């Protein structure tokens, strides 16, 4: 009998087990819901928020974007360092610029372990050329449009804006431009079927059947060889010697000798008059960081840029996109020449505390927490908003060099791996903040995963289930509601919106993420 009982259990045990599992699933608590169900709900809710507004086909927004551009050569960073024989260092160190393989290893290790984005100028032309040559036949490498301005321009053209781009490019640069960019030749009413550069003033691509093309104009000179920027990408959990990356990111090196001079600025300023944009975007100024200018050169260039920004119509929004700056003197120049004439700022979780440190009169912050809490970021944003506007108010009491008053900061967008956050002044020209925050969040996944269609099975939420609106004791906590994931509320004279990011788990690219995210957020607010 005992033997027969054991046989019966062995025979029917799997059926009983399956029945128990099905009962557990049937009666599970709602709190134990399958994560995919939650992601599906968050995704559909973000898409619904994004879709509440769109870009008009009747009156397309016109955006002027400067400056510069390059061709990105994207490679696996660890694979490249191994190929050229750069061993892992036992001394991670920050360097303002790179002159040797030892400094490259130390600087890469410094940012690789925490998974923080970084960009450095390489003074050693020979070493940079060796890196580029080694990258050309590295498995999995690829070429892409690079530079803040072209990447933001490409995204905004994709979203339906008419574009004026300031930059000097080689004819080969057109081969890697976004396939979504369409356009017509000036004064022509028909479309072209392939990409071409018509002199230095008109860049276009479209299809024979296009009906409402996007105008994409380029102001700048033609250069013989494109500037190459080397993007050393790495995924989360990548290993290099004793180091393991905490998150996917990139380390960028370049030896760019065109873009630091903003040599398209004069023609861009001339074309700007006829283009009559709704928005002026300035970026790419990190190319000046630690570049060996002659005495007074950088100051003169930024002074001219300041005049260009200050002379724009008060009705035109002016956005400045921050980047990786480590030279304190150029950060101070930005505070003097650029930021006073921008009413919108965009930056990531590294650049925010960097700017705040300088505004508060302390040393710049080279490396910050790559995964900050929402409350920490919001407090830093409030401080930046308050200090910049106080400086603007003080400066408005006296005329600057060009007789124009400083603009108040009315929009601040910070993009992090886990969430998007915006502060927008109530009653300002910036509209649709909730939808714009949702769009920025969705664009983060689309860009990093390399697909317009978001797959919840290749995403995860890393933002907390609830967050404090401030680090101050007793601050309100806001729960993440899957059906309404974008949280917005009013404070003082501004509105704050926070949206979770569906973090891509199968990374295609991280380079250009911030530019795509910022550009997408701006599109719905102009």
XYZ file of C-alpha atoms in Angstrom:
526
model
C 0.000 0.000 0.000
C 2.824 2.402 0.833
C 4.454 1.608 -2.506
C 1.194 2.169 -4.355
C 0.718 5.547 -2.599
C 4.136 6.706 -3.724
C 3.390 5.651 -7.328
C 0.109 7.568 -7.292
C 1.823 10.715 -5.989
C 4.614 10.482 -8.571
C 2.016 9.974 -11.293
C -0.323 12.796 -10.303
C 2.087 15.126 -8.454
C 2.875 17.355 -11.450
C -0.826 17.856 -12.111
C -1.430 18.823 -8.477
C 1.560 21.215 -8.558
C 0.264 22.886 -11.690
C -3.167 23.238 -10.069
C -1.604 24.884 -6.987
C 0.343 27.342 -9.183
C -2.822 28.236 -11.100
C -4.693 28.843 -7.837
C -1.853 31.065 -6.614
C -1.969 33.116 -9.789
C -5.757 33.332 -9.698
C -5.915 34.492 -6.080
C -2.720 36.587 -6.029
C -2.848 40.046 -4.470
C -3.076 42.979 -6.908
C 0.183 44.210 -5.360
C 1.902 41.074 -6.687
C 0.901 41.757 -10.281
C 3.224 40.609 -13.022
C 5.748 43.419 -13.675
C 4.988 43.348 -17.408
C 1.380 44.320 -16.677
C 2.595 47.346 -14.765
C 4.995 48.361 -17.528
C 2.252 47.988 -20.121
C 0.025 50.329 -18.134
C 2.773 52.904 -17.605
C 3.682 52.772 -21.302
C 0.106 53.186 -22.550
C -0.416 56.054 -20.087
C 2.764 57.850 -21.195
C 1.773 57.397 -24.837
C -1.644 58.828 -24.084
C -0.073 61.836 -22.332
C 2.331 62.374 -25.236
C -0.501 62.145 -27.739
C -2.619 64.864 -26.116
C -0.770 67.438 -28.247
C 1.190 67.259 -31.470
C 3.160 69.305 -33.956
C 0.945 71.212 -36.378
C 1.289 70.329 -40.057
C -0.271 73.660 -40.966
C 2.133 75.935 -39.099
C 5.242 73.920 -38.359
C 7.474 75.207 -35.558
C 10.676 76.765 -36.886
C 13.805 76.031 -34.891
C 17.298 77.477 -35.406
C 20.039 75.322 -33.857
C 23.779 75.973 -33.492
C 26.623 75.077 -33.438
C 28.930 72.639 -35.130
C 28.719 68.949 -35.734
C 30.824 65.907 -36.330
C 30.680 62.251 -37.261
C 30.536 59.872 -34.302
C 32.418 56.586 -34.500
C 30.714 54.385 -31.913
C 32.533 51.349 -30.524
C 32.594 49.033 -27.540
C 34.903 50.931 -25.192
C 36.348 47.954 -23.365
C 36.936 46.088 -26.626
C 38.822 49.077 -28.075
C 41.058 49.554 -25.043
C 41.866 45.848 -25.039
C 42.646 45.907 -28.753
C 45.167 48.752 -28.534
C 46.729 47.284 -25.405
C 45.664 49.855 -22.811
C 45.580 47.860 -19.548
C 43.167 48.637 -16.695
C 44.718 51.092 -14.276
C 44.826 50.716 -10.511
C 44.529 54.490 -10.144
C 41.268 56.016 -11.474
C 41.854 59.747 -11.868
C 40.109 62.773 -13.312
C 41.989 64.599 -16.080
C 40.828 67.828 -17.709
C 42.250 66.619 -21.035
C 44.088 63.549 -22.322
C 47.717 63.441 -23.436
C 48.728 59.791 -23.012
C 47.495 56.198 -22.827
C 48.024 56.260 -19.059
C 45.777 59.308 -18.668
C 43.203 57.726 -20.982
C 43.088 54.579 -18.838
C 42.863 56.583 -15.603
C 40.137 58.891 -16.906
C 38.109 56.065 -18.459
C 38.256 54.063 -15.210
C 37.208 57.125 -13.189
C 33.888 57.403 -15.043
C 33.414 53.765 -16.123
C 32.857 52.253 -12.675
C 30.010 54.612 -11.606
C 28.658 54.650 -15.159
C 28.880 58.419 -15.601
C 28.988 60.120 -19.000
C 32.141 62.088 -19.807
C 33.748 63.884 -22.739
C 37.412 64.873 -22.995
C 39.590 66.730 -25.470
C 42.671 64.756 -26.567
C 45.740 66.920 -27.074
C 47.736 63.983 -28.431
C 46.793 63.880 -32.138
C 48.881 60.761 -32.751
C 47.160 58.794 -30.012
C 43.749 59.919 -31.213
C 44.518 58.830 -34.792
C 45.651 55.433 -33.515
C 42.387 55.057 -31.601
C 40.327 55.962 -34.662
C 42.243 53.572 -36.924
C 41.871 50.741 -34.421
C 38.132 51.492 -34.209
C 37.499 51.349 -37.950
C 37.620 47.550 -38.151
C 36.386 46.806 -34.635
C 33.419 44.393 -34.704
C 30.085 46.123 -34.176
C 31.332 49.651 -34.811
C 29.034 52.133 -36.512
C 28.970 55.717 -37.734
C 26.361 58.298 -36.786
C 25.585 61.986 -36.872
C 27.346 63.644 -33.949
C 27.369 66.956 -32.147
C 24.642 68.529 -30.018
C 23.271 70.745 -32.780
C 22.923 68.167 -35.614
C 21.517 65.525 -33.261
C 18.921 67.908 -31.829
C 18.159 69.177 -35.337
C 17.659 65.634 -36.601
C 15.269 64.813 -33.754
C 13.259 68.007 -34.212
C 13.045 67.468 -37.970
C 11.836 63.939 -37.315
C 9.157 65.384 -35.026
C 8.004 67.787 -37.763
C 9.861 71.068 -37.187
C 11.479 73.232 -39.871
C 15.189 73.560 -39.126
C 18.054 76.006 -39.603
C 21.307 74.330 -38.508
C 24.534 76.234 -37.919
C 27.627 74.167 -38.639
C 30.457 73.478 -41.071
C 30.300 69.994 -42.535
C 31.968 67.808 -45.123
C 29.945 66.436 -48.076
C 30.342 62.946 -46.581
C 28.518 64.146 -43.467
C 25.244 63.987 -45.388
C 25.608 60.223 -45.771
C 24.810 59.652 -42.113
C 22.055 62.219 -41.600
C 18.704 61.093 -40.287
C 16.582 59.428 -42.981
C 13.599 61.303 -41.567
C 14.910 64.684 -42.709
C 13.004 65.883 -45.754
C 12.928 69.122 -47.629
C 12.652 71.139 -50.783
C 15.207 73.246 -52.556
C 14.547 76.989 -52.101
C 11.912 78.256 -54.535
C 11.219 74.719 -55.857
C 7.878 73.036 -55.309
C 8.858 69.432 -55.980
C 10.689 66.860 -53.881
C 13.972 65.082 -54.392
C 14.405 61.345 -53.945
C 17.864 61.300 -52.438
C 20.095 63.200 -50.047
C 22.329 65.942 -51.363
C 24.139 69.065 -50.240
C 23.376 72.115 -52.366
C 26.303 74.366 -51.627
C 26.780 75.544 -48.066
C 23.214 76.679 -47.516
C 20.677 73.922 -48.079
C 20.661 70.353 -46.857
C 17.754 68.166 -47.864
C 16.420 64.676 -48.174
C 12.945 63.576 -49.155
C 10.894 61.092 -51.071
C 9.284 61.427 -54.469
C 5.840 61.128 -52.941
C 6.384 63.562 -50.084
C 3.507 65.974 -49.597
C 4.443 68.248 -46.675
C 8.223 68.340 -46.500
C 10.264 69.604 -43.588
C 12.673 72.378 -44.511
C 16.212 71.668 -43.318
C 18.683 74.478 -44.007
C 22.358 74.527 -43.103
C 24.343 77.715 -42.559
C 28.100 77.213 -42.596
C 31.139 76.318 -44.636
C 32.055 73.066 -46.362
C 35.143 71.376 -44.909
C 37.152 68.663 -46.634
C 37.363 66.150 -43.797
C 34.735 65.614 -41.102
C 35.716 65.863 -37.469
C 35.465 62.423 -35.882
C 34.427 61.978 -32.278
C 35.137 58.582 -30.748
C 32.322 57.204 -28.588
C 33.420 54.453 -26.175
C 30.110 52.854 -25.193
C 29.641 50.217 -22.506
C 26.591 48.366 -21.138
C 25.521 48.042 -17.521
C 27.562 45.347 -15.802
C 30.474 45.563 -18.252
C 33.862 44.588 -16.813
C 37.286 46.101 -17.388
C 39.913 44.642 -15.095
C 38.700 45.118 -11.528
C 36.016 47.611 -12.585
C 32.332 46.910 -13.285
C 30.035 49.585 -14.689
C 26.965 50.402 -12.613
C 24.974 51.536 -15.643
C 25.251 51.805 -19.418
C 26.934 54.968 -20.611
C 29.744 56.349 -22.790
C 33.126 58.006 -22.612
C 33.857 60.404 -25.485
C 37.226 61.584 -26.777
C 37.896 63.963 -29.646
C 40.658 66.039 -31.178
C 38.294 68.500 -32.861
C 39.931 71.622 -34.308
C 36.923 73.073 -36.210
C 33.947 73.164 -33.864
C 35.609 75.121 -31.008
C 35.763 78.183 -33.283
C 31.997 78.378 -33.993
C 32.991 79.256 -37.562
C 29.419 78.980 -38.847
C 28.176 81.695 -36.493
C 28.386 84.625 -38.945
C 26.413 82.905 -41.710
C 24.015 81.423 -39.163
C 23.303 84.909 -37.808
C 22.665 86.187 -41.324
C 20.273 83.339 -42.223
C 18.525 83.742 -38.866
C 17.004 87.049 -39.940
C 15.080 85.550 -42.858
C 14.311 82.233 -41.152
C 12.364 83.914 -38.312
C 12.452 80.980 -35.848
C 10.088 80.264 -32.998
C 13.001 78.872 -30.998
C 16.776 79.385 -30.938
C 18.845 76.514 -29.527
C 22.520 76.853 -28.597
C 24.716 73.842 -27.874
C 28.078 72.290 -28.635
C 30.039 74.784 -26.536
C 31.806 71.978 -24.662
C 34.088 71.811 -27.718
C 35.732 74.915 -26.241
C 36.478 73.150 -22.961
C 40.283 72.901 -22.509
C 40.860 73.711 -26.182
C 44.230 75.497 -26.698
C 42.932 78.886 -27.873
C 45.203 81.868 -28.290
C 44.810 84.497 -25.577
C 41.466 86.272 -25.924
C 40.121 84.058 -28.738
C 37.482 82.213 -26.719
C 36.369 85.382 -24.970
C 35.852 87.084 -28.346
C 33.863 84.135 -29.741
C 31.578 83.936 -26.719
C 31.117 87.701 -26.786
C 29.860 87.445 -30.377
C 27.579 84.565 -29.420
C 26.236 86.595 -26.519
C 25.402 89.391 -28.938
C 23.606 86.959 -31.253
C 21.494 85.557 -28.418
C 20.750 88.977 -26.915
C 19.657 90.401 -30.270
C 16.960 87.761 -30.827
C 13.357 88.881 -30.563
C 11.917 88.762 -27.020
C 9.127 86.568 -28.399
C 11.620 83.871 -29.437
C 12.462 81.219 -26.870
C 16.196 80.653 -26.369
C 17.370 77.266 -25.105
C 20.911 76.417 -24.003
C 21.863 72.745 -23.845
C 24.515 72.064 -21.232
C 27.192 69.388 -21.652
C 30.236 67.942 -19.949
C 32.359 70.904 -18.820
C 35.373 70.518 -16.530
C 37.271 73.766 -17.100
C 36.143 76.245 -14.471
C 36.992 79.315 -16.557
C 34.667 78.339 -19.411
C 31.875 77.631 -16.946
C 32.340 81.150 -15.621
C 32.261 82.449 -19.194
C 28.963 80.623 -19.754
C 27.505 82.327 -16.685
C 28.597 85.688 -18.083
C 27.964 85.386 -21.828
C 25.402 82.623 -22.471
C 23.089 81.707 -19.600
C 21.817 85.292 -19.042
C 20.352 85.256 -22.572
C 18.693 81.824 -22.363
C 15.233 81.383 -20.869
C 15.441 77.567 -21.101
C 18.186 75.202 -19.925
C 18.621 71.450 -20.492
C 21.077 69.158 -18.723
C 21.650 65.729 -17.174
C 22.208 64.553 -13.601
C 25.963 65.264 -13.828
C 25.675 68.721 -15.338
C 23.029 69.965 -12.872
C 25.182 69.794 -9.704
C 28.147 71.034 -11.740
C 26.277 74.214 -12.691
C 24.817 74.602 -9.208
C 28.252 74.379 -7.583
C 29.538 77.225 -9.737
C 26.432 79.325 -9.140
C 26.981 78.945 -5.393
C 30.611 80.010 -5.692
C 32.254 76.648 -5.041
C 34.423 74.426 -7.213
C 32.728 72.657 -10.102
C 31.623 69.074 -9.524
C 33.389 66.671 -11.901
C 31.583 63.493 -10.820
C 28.183 63.231 -9.134
C 25.789 60.420 -8.279
C 24.791 58.880 -11.639
C 21.513 57.642 -10.108
C 20.229 60.493 -7.918
C 16.914 60.426 -6.070
C 14.049 62.565 -7.328
C 14.060 64.765 -4.219
C 17.760 65.526 -4.624
C 17.360 66.572 -8.260
C 14.265 68.686 -7.553
C 16.017 70.563 -4.751
C 18.987 71.246 -7.018
C 16.660 72.416 -9.791
C 14.877 74.806 -7.417
C 18.214 76.286 -6.374
C 19.380 76.745 -9.974
C 16.039 78.323 -10.881
C 16.184 80.680 -7.901
C 19.838 81.725 -8.274
C 19.735 82.210 -12.052
C 16.585 84.317 -11.784
C 18.044 86.393 -8.962
C 21.119 87.025 -11.107
C 18.832 87.918 -14.010
C 16.907 90.360 -11.841
C 20.104 91.973 -10.604
C 21.514 92.211 -14.139
C 18.300 93.734 -15.472
C 18.861 96.767 -13.309
C 21.746 97.735 -15.544
C 22.292 97.227 -19.293
C 24.834 94.668 -20.486
C 27.382 95.204 -23.264
C 24.695 95.036 -25.929
C 22.101 97.125 -24.172
C 19.843 94.101 -23.681
C 18.546 92.888 -20.343
C 19.166 89.362 -19.120
C 16.307 86.957 -19.690
C 14.622 85.312 -16.713
C 14.899 81.525 -16.624
C 11.413 80.175 -17.300
C 12.138 76.560 -18.214
C 14.523 73.981 -16.754
C 14.641 70.359 -17.969
C 16.801 67.708 -16.298
C 17.037 64.243 -17.801
C 18.277 61.297 -15.740
C 18.379 57.569 -16.344
C 15.344 56.932 -14.119
C 13.134 59.982 -14.686
C 12.538 63.306 -16.431
C 11.910 66.506 -14.454
C 10.809 69.947 -15.655
C 10.270 73.298 -13.974
C 8.270 75.778 -16.067
C 7.208 79.270 -14.994
C 3.432 79.678 -14.952
C 2.220 82.083 -17.613
C 5.430 81.773 -19.656
C 5.530 80.944 -23.366
C 6.318 77.274 -22.657
C 3.184 75.146 -22.930
C 2.095 71.499 -22.598
C 4.565 70.702 -19.813
C 2.917 67.413 -18.834
C 2.873 66.094 -22.404
C 6.411 67.346 -23.030
C 7.704 65.520 -19.951
C 5.998 62.322 -21.119
C 7.471 62.700 -24.612
C 10.954 63.237 -23.192
C 10.560 60.059 -21.125
C 9.432 57.988 -24.105
C 12.208 59.407 -26.297
C 14.794 58.223 -23.780
C 13.724 54.626 -24.369
C 13.283 55.036 -28.122
C 16.782 56.437 -28.580
C 18.674 54.102 -26.262
C 16.886 50.991 -27.561
C 17.195 52.240 -31.148
C 13.514 51.721 -31.956
C 10.488 54.011 -32.254
C 8.302 51.137 -31.025
C 8.751 50.656 -27.274
C 8.851 47.028 -26.143
C 7.979 46.669 -22.427
C 9.802 43.316 -22.330
C 13.018 45.268 -22.990
C 12.416 47.902 -20.325
C 12.231 48.336 -16.582
C 11.268 51.009 -14.084
C 14.005 52.004 -11.647
C 12.324 55.099 -10.234
C 10.936 54.524 -6.735
C 7.270 53.602 -6.295
C 6.891 56.940 -4.533
C 9.163 59.943 -4.163
C 9.549 62.952 -1.873
C 9.215 66.324 -3.538
C 12.140 67.580 -1.431
C 14.810 66.382 0.983
C 13.360 68.690 3.617
C 11.844 66.869 6.570
C 8.093 66.379 6.296
C 7.976 66.876 2.545
C 5.077 65.429 0.614
C 5.493 62.005 -0.977
C 3.935 61.366 -4.361
C 3.115 57.781 -5.382
C 3.809 56.577 -8.901
C 0.401 55.883 -10.421
C 0.648 53.552 -13.396
C -2.456 55.024 -15.015
C -1.195 58.613 -14.519
C 2.595 58.302 -14.356
C 3.388 61.991 -15.007
C 3.089 63.861 -11.714
C 2.635 67.657 -11.942
C 2.096 70.223 -9.195
C 2.431 73.956 -8.569
C 4.965 75.695 -6.349
C 5.661 79.411 -5.984
C 5.573 80.836 -9.551
C 6.243 77.597 -11.432
C 4.924 74.137 -12.240
C 6.955 70.956 -11.722
C 6.399 67.760 -13.709
C 8.145 64.415 -13.143
C 7.815 61.332 -15.347
C 9.381 57.876 -14.957
C 11.567 56.509 -17.732
C 11.049 53.015 -19.111
C 14.758 52.260 -18.922
C 15.961 50.261 -21.915
C 17.502 46.916 -20.909
C 18.886 46.027 -24.351
C 21.011 49.078 -25.058
C 21.699 50.026 -28.661
C 23.268 53.438 -27.941
C 23.628 56.000 -25.170
C 25.499 58.737 -27.092
C 23.150 61.501 -28.180
C 20.552 60.489 -25.613
C 20.411 63.816 -23.829
C 20.198 65.776 -27.084
C 17.331 63.622 -28.385
C 15.487 63.822 -25.066
C 15.864 67.601 -24.731
C 14.868 68.184 -28.346
C 11.764 66.003 -28.053
C 10.668 67.803 -24.898
C 11.078 71.210 -26.532
C 9.054 70.267 -29.615
C 5.754 70.179 -27.725
C 6.426 73.403 -25.806
C 6.974 75.892 -28.650
